Amino acid sequence: ALLFALAAPLAPNAVALQEAVVTTTDLYPGEWTIERGAERWLCYRIVDDASGRPIANAELFLVPEHQTPLAGTFWSTRSATSDAEGFVRVRVDDIAKPWPIQVLRADGYGVSSRSNPGEPIWRLAPAQDVPVLVRDWRGRPVAGAVIGLCGSCGHGPDLVNATSDENGIAILRGIDPFNDIADLYCQARGLELGYESLRWRPGDPPFVLMCEYAPPLTGKLVDASGRGIAGAYVGVRDVHRGPWARTGADGTFEILGAPDGSWPSAVVEGRDVWFPRPAAYPAVLHVPAAGTERENEGTVDDPAPDETPAVVTKRIAVRVEGGDDEGAVSVVFPGSGHRAAKEGHIEVPTSGPFVVCVGDRRLAFDGIDELPHEPVVLRDFTPTIVRGTVVDALGRAVPVRASLALHGDEQSTEVRAQDGVIEFAVHKTGKALLEIAPEVAGLRTRLLHVTLPARGDGQRLALGKLALSTEPQLRVLAADGTPPAGVEVGIARSGYEPVGEDTVYPLDSAGGWSGPDLGAGDVIVITPVPAAGSDAVEQIPIPFRTVLTGSGPWTITPPTGTLTLNVRGLTADDEAGVVVGDHTATVGFTSTWIGLPEGPTKLWISAPGRQTAIVTTTIPKFGEKTLSVELLPL
């Protein structure tokens, strides 16, 4: 049905337009789960995080959990593809088993996952290729290790897999390192899973996945008559991820990544079977016949004793140079976890290899005879030295105060440099934010992101000459050239922040940007702030997103279009869901939308038991547009 909404006068001498409204029974975002009779559906709009533009042909997967997940295996119970407007719809009431995980893939974007039900606008970030350095428990790079990125609890499938090269580097391609869950795990002979959450930004050194010692669990799974059982799952349940393996045609298996001393279990035709811990591997695991009184209690040929003999250790005196005697010192060796230093001493095994950890350094020894004389002197890596010279536009040194904000719990002290030479000694890696405040008038404070290298002795980060300016890189101005009132201005940088998030920085009195150095590809997000005393009518601010191009300086004039929307056909208890571009809100009878761009725009308005109204309208540059739209019954 083609209807007409009412258009209020736009401004003096402006022409009042009639607005086209098409009603449809097609599904659009509104409720979390949309009910149509006995049917239930999900509906989302998929958009580019930077520009807000809709993404067509994105594929949504509904994923159930598996109790026996296998590396490199992806599964789903249903999928659907987004249309040209970025809307994706999938029916869910006829899916018998739970599907608590959603995965979204689109060309050029990082694979994304989340739990149900999820926001109606699903933002995607550009794909990142992330290097991961796999190290064994002795700190050595591992070649041929298979790593996986798990985007849910460990019972979900891998999103991406990669194999480490001869230098221990594996590249996870096409991911979003800020995915809601981004957990890494490894499977390689002699290593534990190394389950750890990914933390990485473009320009960072490879993320280090440290994996402790774990022998492979090998053997054969047999039935009550001694025949090998093919296609069964064998694994351990120490973590959600397992790990698990599937038996071959003859019942043989190899489980990689299980913590040392794990107890095996199996899933045979849906039946859980537990086994005593074998004394040694390869082991033969016997599965009792189904339907027997103890059908879940398996046996092994050679079970381990109830109590494992303690490892014989020796107490060694240590001294940490540059820190406390105990500091962050510990010892790790096969069959043990990390054993922290106590009272200036460590406990090391009297036979076999071990590692002494001090700070970020791992010192590997093949045996106690390799230790130097007591007290053993331990040193962490020397601090990374960050150094630069601050100058003005003419290259003259500038007296400054400077600080380096680091992630984690380390914060550098402020330094003052009359000669403009700043220097910091830090113990972190990855992103840091350098703030330089001049102590002369006329120059602007400068913020810039720097990337700290991997830890090591003698590491240096030379920043060179850091020029301060008298003018900002960016100005935000109203249409009349004056600084706008009532806006918040933030920056979103691909790969640096989670999707949909931006860091807000204040503007100066002339509308000048006070945030970190900007560059092409950065997204400036300008959000109008509702005026005080506007509670009578709900005001909904629309963030305006601009992707910077070129080298600047830039000037941005944010839109100021205003739309008052009257929704008819609602009962007193109803609310409508409205989609405008990459923004959605739940509204009542009347709402005012502020910060809309001038020109054509489109709205999708939905409510329970009502058809969706698709409104095509034009937002004026000045004045306020008023629309009245009636939602018809289904």
Short mmCIF file of N, CA, C and O in Angstrom, two decimals, residues 45-54 120-123 542-545 578-584 602 604:
data_model
loop_
_atom_site.label_atom_id
_atom_site.label_comp_id
_atom_site.label_asym_id
_atom_site.label_seq_id
_atom_site.Cartn_x
_atom_site.Cartn_y
_atom_site.Cartn_z
N ARG A 45 20.66 -5.37 10.68
CA ARG A 45 21.24 -4.62 9.57
C ARG A 45 22.76 -4.66 9.73
O ARG A 45 23.30 -4.27 10.77
N ILE A 46 23.46 -5.10 8.68
CA ILE A 46 24.91 -5.24 8.70
C ILE A 46 25.51 -4.01 8.05
O ILE A 46 25.17 -3.67 6.91
N VAL A 47 26.42 -3.34 8.76
CA VAL A 47 26.98 -2.08 8.26
C VAL A 47 28.48 -2.05 8.44
O VAL A 47 29.05 -2.73 9.29
N ASP A 48 29.13 -1.22 7.60
CA ASP A 48 30.55 -0.92 7.72
C ASP A 48 30.77 -0.01 8.93
O ASP A 48 30.12 1.03 9.06
N ASP A 49 31.68 -0.40 9.81
CA ASP A 49 31.85 0.36 11.05
C ASP A 49 32.33 1.78 10.79
O ASP A 49 31.93 2.71 11.48
N ALA A 50 33.21 1.96 9.80
CA ALA A 50 33.78 3.29 9.56
C ALA A 50 32.76 4.24 8.95
O ALA A 50 32.55 5.35 9.45
N SER A 51 32.12 3.82 7.86
CA SER A 51 31.23 4.71 7.12
C SER A 51 29.77 4.59 7.51
O SER A 51 28.98 5.50 7.26
N GLY A 52 29.39 3.46 8.10
CA GLY A 52 27.98 3.21 8.41
C GLY A 52 27.18 2.68 7.23
O GLY A 52 25.99 2.44 7.35
N ARG A 53 27.83 2.50 6.07
CA ARG A 53 27.12 2.02 4.89
C ARG A 53 26.71 0.56 5.05
O ARG A 53 27.44 -0.24 5.66
N PRO A 54 25.55 0.17 4.50
CA PRO A 54 25.13 -1.22 4.60
C PRO A 54 26.04 -2.15 3.81
O PRO A 54 26.65 -1.76 2.81
N PRO A 120 20.52 -4.89 17.06
CA PRO A 120 19.92 -4.93 15.72
C PRO A 120 20.81 -4.38 14.63
O PRO A 120 20.66 -4.73 13.47
N ILE A 121 21.76 -3.48 14.97
CA ILE A 121 22.75 -3.01 14.01
C ILE A 121 24.06 -3.75 14.31
O ILE A 121 24.60 -3.65 15.41
N TRP A 122 24.55 -4.49 13.32
CA TRP A 122 25.77 -5.27 13.50
C TRP A 122 26.87 -4.60 12.68
O TRP A 122 26.86 -4.61 11.45
N ARG A 123 27.84 -4.03 13.36
CA ARG A 123 28.93 -3.30 12.73
C ARG A 123 30.11 -4.23 12.47
O ARG A 123 30.46 -5.04 13.33
N ILE A 542 21.97 11.45 16.34
CA ILE A 542 22.51 10.59 15.31
C ILE A 542 24.00 10.93 15.12
O ILE A 542 24.33 12.02 14.66
N PRO A 543 24.90 10.01 15.46
CA PRO A 543 26.33 10.30 15.25
C PRO A 543 26.65 10.44 13.76
O PRO A 543 26.13 9.68 12.93
N PHE A 544 27.49 11.41 13.43
CA PHE A 544 27.92 11.64 12.05
C PHE A 544 29.35 11.14 11.92
O PHE A 544 30.25 11.56 12.66
N ARG A 545 29.59 10.23 10.98
CA ARG A 545 30.90 9.59 10.83
C ARG A 545 31.54 10.04 9.53
O ARG A 545 30.93 10.00 8.47
N VAL A 578 12.87 1.98 15.10
CA VAL A 578 13.17 2.79 13.92
C VAL A 578 14.64 2.60 13.55
O VAL A 578 15.52 2.70 14.41
N VAL A 579 14.89 2.32 12.27
CA VAL A 579 16.25 2.22 11.74
C VAL A 579 16.48 3.42 10.83
O VAL A 579 15.69 3.67 9.90
N VAL A 580 17.54 4.17 11.10
CA VAL A 580 17.96 5.28 10.24
C VAL A 580 19.45 5.06 9.97
O VAL A 580 20.27 5.25 10.86
N GLY A 581 19.79 4.66 8.75
CA GLY A 581 21.18 4.41 8.42
C GLY A 581 21.77 3.33 9.30
O GLY A 581 21.28 2.20 9.35
N ASP A 582 22.83 3.67 10.04
CA ASP A 582 23.49 2.70 10.92
C ASP A 582 23.09 2.92 12.38
O ASP A 582 23.84 2.56 13.29
N HIS A 583 21.93 3.50 12.58
CA HIS A 583 21.47 3.79 13.93
C HIS A 583 20.05 3.26 14.10
O HIS A 583 19.25 3.27 13.15
N THR A 584 19.73 2.80 15.30
CA THR A 584 18.38 2.33 15.58
C THR A 584 17.99 2.79 16.98
O THR A 584 18.85 2.99 17.85
N LYS A 602 16.26 7.54 4.54
CA LYS A 602 15.27 6.46 4.56
C LYS A 602 15.11 5.96 5.98
O LYS A 602 16.11 5.86 6.73
N TRP A 604 13.06 2.93 8.45
CA TRP A 604 12.26 1.71 8.55
C TRP A 604 11.64 1.70 9.94
O TRP A 604 12.35 1.75 10.95
#
